[in-house]
Amino acid sequence: MTGAAGGYLRFLAWAVGVTVAAALLGWLPTRRLGGEEAIPAMLAGCAVSLLASALGGVPIALAHGAAPQAQQAKLQSLLMAMAVRFAAVVVLTLAAVLSGLFHTAPLLLWVAIGYGAQLVVETRYALAKDVETR
């Protein structure tokens, strides 16, 4: 497995782990505050954040092979990753809300929680890629 693919798979593993941990920690409070019908919204919000993070990691993985002198390419990949991730969150959240399958408040709350948690994972991945290429 190449370095870029292996790094991306490690990133995905971390993203899944953080998502599972957040869902497990939030299961009881969500059920207590929103009832049983809030649990599917929580899981959907976590899934939206995870999928958006996975998509946002692609530009960073593609920039892995850039030469150490290519700072402009690395910066563009980071900006592209942020844009892809944000666009994916907006589109997926809008689709989930408009579907009518989930309660809106817990869905939006968990998208925000997941977005923040995945932001840490993605930043760590981007910084690790920057360190590897120096």
PDB file of C-alpha atoms in Angstrom:
ATOM      1  CA  MET A   1       0.000   0.000   0.000  1.00  0.00           C
ATOM      2  CA  THR A   2       1.402   3.378  -0.946  1.00  0.00           C
ATOM      3  CA  GLY A   3       2.043   6.118   1.587  1.00  0.00           C
ATOM      4  CA  ALA A   4      -0.853   8.278   0.426  1.00  0.00           C
ATOM      5  CA  ALA A   5      -3.362   5.414   0.480  1.00  0.00           C
ATOM      6  CA  GLY A   6      -2.142   4.139   3.834  1.00  0.00           C
ATOM      7  CA  GLY A   7      -2.278   7.602   5.351  1.00  0.00           C
ATOM      8  CA  TYR A   8      -5.789   8.142   4.036  1.00  0.00           C
ATOM      9  CA  LEU A   9      -6.936   4.800   5.436  1.00  0.00           C
ATOM     10  CA  ARG A  10      -5.481   5.715   8.842  1.00  0.00           C
ATOM     11  CA  PHE A  11      -7.308   9.039   8.604  1.00  0.00           C
ATOM     12  CA  LEU A  12     -10.564   7.208   7.834  1.00  0.00           C
ATOM     13  CA  ALA A  13      -9.997   4.843  10.749  1.00  0.00           C
ATOM     14  CA  TRP A  14      -9.519   7.809  13.093  1.00  0.00           C
ATOM     15  CA  ALA A  15     -12.605   9.507  11.659  1.00  0.00           C
ATOM     16  CA  VAL A  16     -14.729   6.400  12.201  1.00  0.00           C
ATOM     17  CA  GLY A  17     -13.332   5.967  15.720  1.00  0.00           C
ATOM     18  CA  VAL A  18     -14.102   9.552  16.683  1.00  0.00           C
ATOM     19  CA  THR A  19     -17.609   9.246  15.230  1.00  0.00           C
ATOM     20  CA  VAL A  20     -18.316   6.032  17.128  1.00  0.00           C
ATOM     21  CA  ALA A  21     -16.954   7.525  20.358  1.00  0.00           C
ATOM     22  CA  ALA A  22     -19.080  10.658  19.972  1.00  0.00           C
ATOM     23  CA  ALA A  23     -22.197   8.609  19.250  1.00  0.00           C
ATOM     24  CA  LEU A  24     -21.602   6.345  22.233  1.00  0.00           C
ATOM     25  CA  LEU A  25     -21.012   9.300  24.549  1.00  0.00           C
ATOM     26  CA  GLY A  26     -24.087  11.092  23.251  1.00  0.00           C
ATOM     27  CA  TRP A  27     -26.473   8.146  23.109  1.00  0.00           C
ATOM     28  CA  LEU A  28     -27.951   8.484  26.614  1.00  0.00           C
ATOM     29  CA  PRO A  29     -28.144  12.306  26.723  1.00  0.00           C
ATOM     30  CA  THR A  30     -29.763  12.372  23.289  1.00  0.00           C
ATOM     31  CA  ARG A  31     -32.284   9.703  24.235  1.00  0.00           C
ATOM     32  CA  ARG A  32     -33.042  11.419  27.518  1.00  0.00           C
ATOM     33  CA  LEU A  33     -33.490  14.883  26.021  1.00  0.00           C
ATOM     34  CA  GLY A  34     -35.063  13.957  22.689  1.00  0.00           C
ATOM     35  CA  GLY A  35     -36.614  10.569  23.245  1.00  0.00           C
ATOM     36  CA  GLU A  36     -36.144   7.424  21.187  1.00  0.00           C
ATOM     37  CA  GLU A  37     -37.032   9.264  17.976  1.00  0.00           C
ATOM     38  CA  ALA A  38     -33.938  11.480  18.381  1.00  0.00           C
ATOM     39  CA  ILE A  39     -31.542   8.519  18.083  1.00  0.00           C
ATOM     40  CA  PRO A  40     -31.929   8.094  14.283  1.00  0.00           C
ATOM     41  CA  ALA A  41     -31.340  11.847  13.903  1.00  0.00           C
ATOM     42  CA  MET A  42     -28.181  11.550  15.995  1.00  0.00           C
ATOM     43  CA  LEU A  43     -26.911   8.671  13.869  1.00  0.00           C
ATOM     44  CA  ALA A  44     -27.745  10.548  10.669  1.00  0.00           C
ATOM     45  CA  GLY A  45     -25.927  13.659  11.911  1.00  0.00           C
ATOM     46  CA  CYS A  46     -22.874  11.580  12.768  1.00  0.00           C
ATOM     47  CA  ALA A  47     -23.005   9.901   9.346  1.00  0.00           C
ATOM     48  CA  VAL A  48     -23.231  13.264   7.567  1.00  0.00           C
ATOM     49  CA  SER A  49     -20.160  14.539   9.403  1.00  0.00           C
ATOM     50  CA  LEU A  50     -18.213  11.329   8.805  1.00  0.00           C
ATOM     51  CA  LEU A  51     -18.971  11.261   5.083  1.00  0.00           C
ATOM     52  CA  ALA A  52     -18.113  14.937   4.706  1.00  0.00           C
ATOM     53  CA  SER A  53     -14.839  14.396   6.520  1.00  0.00           C
ATOM     54  CA  ALA A  54     -13.989  11.431   4.297  1.00  0.00           C
ATOM     55  CA  LEU A  55     -14.632  13.560   1.216  1.00  0.00           C
ATOM     56  CA  GLY A  56     -12.658  16.457   2.675  1.00  0.00           C
ATOM     57  CA  GLY A  57      -9.640  14.241   3.238  1.00  0.00           C
ATOM     58  CA  VAL A  58      -9.330  13.371  -0.452  1.00  0.00           C
ATOM     59  CA  PRO A  59      -7.640  16.640  -1.558  1.00  0.00           C
ATOM     60  CA  ILE A  60      -5.143  16.305   1.275  1.00  0.00           C
ATOM     61  CA  ALA A  61      -4.368  12.723   0.278  1.00  0.00           C
ATOM     62  CA  LEU A  62      -3.932  13.751  -3.364  1.00  0.00           C
ATOM     63  CA  ALA A  63      -1.459  16.471  -2.365  1.00  0.00           C
ATOM     64  CA  HIS A  64       0.685  13.903  -0.523  1.00  0.00           C
ATOM     65  CA  GLY A  65       3.005  13.460  -3.495  1.00  0.00           C
ATOM     66  CA  ALA A  66       3.639  17.177  -3.947  1.00  0.00           C
ATOM     67  CA  ALA A  67       7.247  18.254  -3.729  1.00  0.00           C
ATOM     68  CA  PRO A  68       8.331  19.918  -0.482  1.00  0.00           C
ATOM     69  CA  GLN A  69       8.857  23.152  -2.423  1.00  0.00           C
ATOM     70  CA  ALA A  70       5.264  23.133  -3.659  1.00  0.00           C
ATOM     71  CA  GLN A  71       3.802  25.058  -0.733  1.00  0.00           C
ATOM     72  CA  GLN A  72       1.204  26.615  -3.020  1.00  0.00           C
ATOM     73  CA  ALA A  73      -0.146  23.186  -3.974  1.00  0.00           C
ATOM     74  CA  LYS A  74      -0.350  22.152  -0.320  1.00  0.00           C
ATOM     75  CA  LEU A  75      -2.167  25.335   0.623  1.00  0.00           C
ATOM     76  CA  GLN A  76      -4.608  24.874  -2.234  1.00  0.00           C
ATOM     77  CA  SER A  77      -5.268  21.292  -1.147  1.00  0.00           C
ATOM     78  CA  LEU A  78      -6.069  22.451   2.387  1.00  0.00           C
ATOM     79  CA  LEU A  79      -8.437  25.122   1.105  1.00  0.00           C
ATOM     80  CA  MET A  80     -10.029  22.623  -1.254  1.00  0.00           C
ATOM     81  CA  ALA A  81     -10.450  20.149   1.605  1.00  0.00           C
ATOM     82  CA  MET A  82     -12.269  22.767   3.689  1.00  0.00           C
ATOM     83  CA  ALA A  83     -14.502  23.725   0.780  1.00  0.00           C
ATOM     84  CA  VAL A  84     -15.340  20.117  -0.113  1.00  0.00           C
ATOM     85  CA  ARG A  85     -16.083  19.254   3.492  1.00  0.00           C
ATOM     86  CA  PHE A  86     -18.297  22.290   4.047  1.00  0.00           C
ATOM     87  CA  ALA A  87     -20.185  21.769   0.782  1.00  0.00           C
ATOM     88  CA  ALA A  88     -20.737  18.107   1.595  1.00  0.00           C
ATOM     89  CA  VAL A  89     -22.075  18.957   5.051  1.00  0.00           C
ATOM     90  CA  VAL A  90     -24.459  21.558   3.649  1.00  0.00           C
ATOM     91  CA  VAL A  91     -25.771  19.307   0.866  1.00  0.00           C
ATOM     92  CA  LEU A  92     -26.099  16.180   3.012  1.00  0.00           C
ATOM     93  CA  THR A  93     -27.699  18.052   5.905  1.00  0.00           C
ATOM     94  CA  LEU A  94     -30.139  19.770   3.596  1.00  0.00           C
ATOM     95  CA  ALA A  95     -31.063  16.415   2.062  1.00  0.00           C
ATOM     96  CA  ALA A  96     -31.569  14.865   5.492  1.00  0.00           C
ATOM     97  CA  VAL A  97     -33.704  17.758   6.742  1.00  0.00           C
ATOM     98  CA  LEU A  98     -35.832  17.907   3.603  1.00  0.00           C
ATOM     99  CA  SER A  99     -36.360  14.145   3.621  1.00  0.00           C
ATOM    100  CA  GLY A 100     -38.522  14.509   6.714  1.00  0.00           C
ATOM    101  CA  LEU A 101     -37.170  11.257   8.128  1.00  0.00           C
ATOM    102  CA  PHE A 102     -35.373  12.856  11.081  1.00  0.00           C
ATOM    103  CA  HIS A 103     -36.178  15.334  13.807  1.00  0.00           C
ATOM    104  CA  THR A 104     -34.490  18.552  12.778  1.00  0.00           C
ATOM    105  CA  ALA A 105     -33.129  19.794  16.108  1.00  0.00           C
ATOM    106  CA  PRO A 106     -31.160  16.674  17.099  1.00  0.00           C
ATOM    107  CA  LEU A 107     -30.004  16.206  13.514  1.00  0.00           C
ATOM    108  CA  LEU A 108     -28.576  19.723  13.303  1.00  0.00           C
ATOM    109  CA  LEU A 109     -27.074  19.460  16.773  1.00  0.00           C
ATOM    110  CA  TRP A 110     -25.280  16.231  15.904  1.00  0.00           C
ATOM    111  CA  VAL A 111     -24.099  17.537  12.550  1.00  0.00           C
ATOM    112  CA  ALA A 112     -22.486  20.419  14.445  1.00  0.00           C
ATOM    113  CA  ILE A 113     -20.974  18.131  17.095  1.00  0.00           C
ATOM    114  CA  GLY A 114     -19.692  15.752  14.431  1.00  0.00           C
ATOM    115  CA  TYR A 115     -18.340  18.619  12.331  1.00  0.00           C
ATOM    116  CA  GLY A 116     -16.318  19.912  15.274  1.00  0.00           C
ATOM    117  CA  ALA A 117     -14.999  16.480  16.163  1.00  0.00           C
ATOM    118  CA  GLN A 118     -14.063  15.678  12.566  1.00  0.00           C
ATOM    119  CA  LEU A 119     -12.399  19.065  12.207  1.00  0.00           C
ATOM    120  CA  VAL A 120      -9.861  17.964  14.800  1.00  0.00           C
ATOM    121  CA  VAL A 121      -9.223  14.690  12.963  1.00  0.00           C
ATOM    122  CA  GLU A 122      -8.876  16.381   9.578  1.00  0.00           C
ATOM    123  CA  THR A 123      -6.554  19.078  10.921  1.00  0.00           C
ATOM    124  CA  ARG A 124      -4.372  16.432  12.509  1.00  0.00           C
ATOM    125  CA  TYR A 125      -4.271  14.559   9.188  1.00  0.00           C
ATOM    126  CA  ALA A 126      -3.374  17.704   7.248  1.00  0.00           C
ATOM    127  CA  LEU A 127      -0.608  18.612   9.685  1.00  0.00           C
ATOM    128  CA  ALA A 128       0.785  15.077   9.574  1.00  0.00           C
ATOM    129  CA  LYS A 129       0.883  15.279   5.777  1.00  0.00           C
ATOM    130  CA  ASP A 130       2.730  18.597   6.014  1.00  0.00           C
ATOM    131  CA  VAL A 131       5.295  17.149   8.418  1.00  0.00           C
ATOM    132  CA  GLU A 132       5.837  14.063   6.206  1.00  0.00           C
ATOM    133  CA  THR A 133       6.718  16.151   3.161  1.00  0.00           C
ATOM    134  CA  ARG A 134       9.274  18.377   4.901  1.00  0.00           C
TER     135      ARG A 134
END
